[in-house]
Structures are given as C-alpha cells and as structure tokens.
GROMACS .gro file of C-alpha atoms in nm:
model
  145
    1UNK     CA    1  -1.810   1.025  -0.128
    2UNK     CA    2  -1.826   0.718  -0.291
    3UNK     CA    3  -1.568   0.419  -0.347
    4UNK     CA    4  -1.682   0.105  -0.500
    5UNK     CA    5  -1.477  -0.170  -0.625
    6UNK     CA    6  -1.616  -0.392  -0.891
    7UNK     CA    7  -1.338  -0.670  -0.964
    8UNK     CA    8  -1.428  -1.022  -0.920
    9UNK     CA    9  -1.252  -1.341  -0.763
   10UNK     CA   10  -1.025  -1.353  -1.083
   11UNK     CA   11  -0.890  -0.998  -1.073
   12UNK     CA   12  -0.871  -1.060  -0.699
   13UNK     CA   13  -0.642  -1.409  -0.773
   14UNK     CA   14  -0.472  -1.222  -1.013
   15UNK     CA   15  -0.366  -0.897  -0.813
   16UNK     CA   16  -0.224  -1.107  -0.559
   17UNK     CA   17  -0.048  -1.293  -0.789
   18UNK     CA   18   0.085  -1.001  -0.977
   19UNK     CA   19   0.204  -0.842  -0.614
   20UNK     CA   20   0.309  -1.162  -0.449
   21UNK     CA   21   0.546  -1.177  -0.771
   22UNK     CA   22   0.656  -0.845  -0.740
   23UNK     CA   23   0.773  -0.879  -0.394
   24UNK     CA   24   0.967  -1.195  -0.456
   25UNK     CA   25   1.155  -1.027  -0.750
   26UNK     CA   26   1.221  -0.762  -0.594
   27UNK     CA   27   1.360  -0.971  -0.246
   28UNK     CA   28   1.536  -1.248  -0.497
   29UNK     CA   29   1.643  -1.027  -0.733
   30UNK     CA   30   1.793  -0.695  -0.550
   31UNK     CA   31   1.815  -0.892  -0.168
   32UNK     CA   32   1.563  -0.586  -0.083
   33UNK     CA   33   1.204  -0.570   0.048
   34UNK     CA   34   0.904  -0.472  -0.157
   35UNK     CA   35   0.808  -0.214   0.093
   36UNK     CA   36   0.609   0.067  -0.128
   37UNK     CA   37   0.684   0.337   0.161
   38UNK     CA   38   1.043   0.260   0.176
   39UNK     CA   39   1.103   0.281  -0.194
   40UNK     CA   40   0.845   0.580  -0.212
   41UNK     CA   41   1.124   0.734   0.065
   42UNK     CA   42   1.394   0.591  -0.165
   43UNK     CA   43   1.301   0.695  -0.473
   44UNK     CA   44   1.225   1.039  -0.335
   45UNK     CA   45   1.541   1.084  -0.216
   46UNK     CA   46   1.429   1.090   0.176
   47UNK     CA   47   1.587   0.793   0.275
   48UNK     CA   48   1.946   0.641   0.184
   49UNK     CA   49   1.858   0.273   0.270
   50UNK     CA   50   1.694   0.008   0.054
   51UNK     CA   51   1.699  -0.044  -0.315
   52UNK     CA   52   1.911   0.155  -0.545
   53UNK     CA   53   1.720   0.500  -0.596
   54UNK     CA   54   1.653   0.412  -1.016
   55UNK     CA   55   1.515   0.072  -0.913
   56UNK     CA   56   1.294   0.235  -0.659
   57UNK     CA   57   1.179   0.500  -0.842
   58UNK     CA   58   1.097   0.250  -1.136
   59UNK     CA   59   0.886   0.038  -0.870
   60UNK     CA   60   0.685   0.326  -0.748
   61UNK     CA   61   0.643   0.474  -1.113
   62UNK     CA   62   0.510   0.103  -1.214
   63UNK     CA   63   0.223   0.133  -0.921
   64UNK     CA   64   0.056   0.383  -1.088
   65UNK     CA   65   0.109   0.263  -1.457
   66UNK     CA   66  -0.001  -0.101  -1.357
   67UNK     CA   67  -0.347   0.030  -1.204
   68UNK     CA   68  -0.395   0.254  -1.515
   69UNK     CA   69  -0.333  -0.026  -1.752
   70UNK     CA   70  -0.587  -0.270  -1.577
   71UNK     CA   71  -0.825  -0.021  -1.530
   72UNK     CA   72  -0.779   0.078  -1.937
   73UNK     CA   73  -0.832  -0.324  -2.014
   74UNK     CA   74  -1.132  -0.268  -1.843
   75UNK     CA   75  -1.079  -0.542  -1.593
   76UNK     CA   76  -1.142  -0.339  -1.231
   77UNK     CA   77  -1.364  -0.031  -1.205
   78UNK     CA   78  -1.230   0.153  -0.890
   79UNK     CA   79  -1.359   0.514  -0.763
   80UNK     CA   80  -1.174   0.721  -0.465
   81UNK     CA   81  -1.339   1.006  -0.281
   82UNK     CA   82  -1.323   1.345  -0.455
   83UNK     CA   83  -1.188   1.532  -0.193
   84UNK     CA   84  -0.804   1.616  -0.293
   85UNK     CA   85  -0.800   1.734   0.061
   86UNK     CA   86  -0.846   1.394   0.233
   87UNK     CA   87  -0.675   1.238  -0.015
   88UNK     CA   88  -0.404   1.470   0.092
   89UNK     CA   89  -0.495   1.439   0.445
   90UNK     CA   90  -0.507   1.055   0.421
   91UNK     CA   91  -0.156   1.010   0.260
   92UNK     CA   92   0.022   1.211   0.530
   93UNK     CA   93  -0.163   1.025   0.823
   94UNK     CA   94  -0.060   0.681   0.681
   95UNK     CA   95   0.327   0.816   0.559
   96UNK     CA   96   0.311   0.940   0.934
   97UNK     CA   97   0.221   0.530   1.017
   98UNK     CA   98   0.419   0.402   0.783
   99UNK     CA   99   0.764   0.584   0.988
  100UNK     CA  100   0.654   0.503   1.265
  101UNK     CA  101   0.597   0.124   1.258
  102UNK     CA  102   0.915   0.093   1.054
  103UNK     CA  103   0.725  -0.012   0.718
  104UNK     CA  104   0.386  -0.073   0.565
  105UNK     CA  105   0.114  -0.301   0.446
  106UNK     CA  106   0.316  -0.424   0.163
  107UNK     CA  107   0.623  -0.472   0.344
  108UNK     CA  108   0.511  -0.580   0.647
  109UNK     CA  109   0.142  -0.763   0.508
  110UNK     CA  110   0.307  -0.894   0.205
  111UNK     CA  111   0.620  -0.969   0.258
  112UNK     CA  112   0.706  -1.018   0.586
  113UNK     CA  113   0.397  -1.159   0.658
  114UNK     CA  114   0.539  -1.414   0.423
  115UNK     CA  115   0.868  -1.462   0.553
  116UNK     CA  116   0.691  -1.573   0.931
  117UNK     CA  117   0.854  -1.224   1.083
  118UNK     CA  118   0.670  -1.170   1.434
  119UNK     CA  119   0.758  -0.806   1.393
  120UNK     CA  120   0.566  -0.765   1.065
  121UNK     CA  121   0.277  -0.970   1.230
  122UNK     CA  122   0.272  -0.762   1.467
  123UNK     CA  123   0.230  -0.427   1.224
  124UNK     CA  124  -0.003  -0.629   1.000
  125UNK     CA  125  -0.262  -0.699   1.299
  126UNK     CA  126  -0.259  -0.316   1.442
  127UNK     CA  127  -0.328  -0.255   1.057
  128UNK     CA  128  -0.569  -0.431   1.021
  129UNK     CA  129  -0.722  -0.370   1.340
  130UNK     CA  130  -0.704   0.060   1.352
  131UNK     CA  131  -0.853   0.003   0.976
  132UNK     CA  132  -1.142  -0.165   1.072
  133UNK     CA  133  -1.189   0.054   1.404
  134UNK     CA  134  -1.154   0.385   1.185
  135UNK     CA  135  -1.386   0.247   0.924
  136UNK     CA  136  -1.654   0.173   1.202
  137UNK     CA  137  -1.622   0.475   1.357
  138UNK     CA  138  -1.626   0.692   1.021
  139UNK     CA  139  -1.974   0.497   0.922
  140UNK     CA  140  -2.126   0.553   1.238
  141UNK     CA  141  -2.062   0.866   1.260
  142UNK     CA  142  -2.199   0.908   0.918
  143UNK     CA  143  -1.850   1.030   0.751
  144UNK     CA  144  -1.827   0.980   0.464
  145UNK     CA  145  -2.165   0.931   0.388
   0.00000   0.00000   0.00000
C-alpha cells in the first residue's frame, strides 16, 4: 500500500483557503459548525441536531465533488491504499472517534480551533497525537509496507 501526495505549497495555501472559507460560511451563514462528521450524521439521517438535513447533505456531497474536480484539473495527485477492507475498517474506527470526542478534525481542528475553544484544543492535540503514535507504530511494525 501506497499513498503519496504530490500537491505543492500553492495547492496547500489554497486547500486551506478553500476549507477555512467553507467553515466560515457555513458558521456565518447557517449559525452551524462545519463539522464533516456531524453533517455526515445529519445528512444521513442519524442525528437530528446541526444544519438542516438538505444543507448537510449538499456539504458532504460537495467533499467528494470538490476533490474530484481538483484532482480532474490536474492540480493534486493523491493515491489511498487498495484495501476496501481498511478503508472500511478505517472509517468505522474514526466515526467510532469522531462520537466519542463529540466532533472531528474539521470541527474541532478547523473550526474550533479557530474560535480559541479549549475543548476543541483539547480533541485537536489527542488527534494529532494518537495519529502520529499509530503512524509510528504501523511503520515500525512494517504495516503497511
């Protein structure tokens, strides 16, 4: 398994732009947070709380669409591992995370990172932290090589 990404400063710049927009529209704009679990939850009818279930559904449909139009333009070459399994696997371990500390990396890293909340700095630094440790671990144990 193999994942490479090939952007450069720029389409770095520009991502973060292009979400740190997102997530102020979305907070000015509907009063909610840009949380991409929440309005997954939303959207998929799993949670009643948040945005209204068209806007969230439109938000999580756009993730998708965005990456697919950046990667057609040709600026960002991305690969994921093959394995539909741990993709699978993945996802469930980090919607299991994502319930339990109350939000995600967007809501918490983006936005309330943003708006100074100890709470989401908090989530952000365990984030960052059990990524790094299970990314060490993985790569010394040789997985995936």
């Amino acid at each position: 398994m193999t994942e490479t990404f090939a952007g450069t400063p720029l389409t770095a710049l520009g991502g973060g732009l292009t979400i740190g927009v997102a997530a102020a529209l979305m907070l000015l704009g509907n009063g909610h947070v840009a949380g991409c679990s929440g309005l997954f939850a939303r959207a998929a009818g799993i949670s009643r709380n948040g945005a209204p279930r068209a806007v969230a559904a439109a938000f999580v449909a756009g993730l998708p669409l965005g990456a697919a139009l950046i990667a057609a333009a040709g600026g960002v070459q991305a690969r994921f591992p093959g394995s539909l399994l741990l993709l699978a696997l993945a996802g469930l371990v980090v919607g299991f995370g994502t319930r339990l500390g109350s939000g995600c990396t967007s809501g918490h890293g983006v936005v309330g990172m943003a708006r100074l909340s100890p709470r989401s700095l908090a989530a952000t630094a365990v984030f960052m932290a059990t990524g790094i440790a299970t990314v060490t671990l993985l790569r010394i144990a040789g997985w995936p090589a």
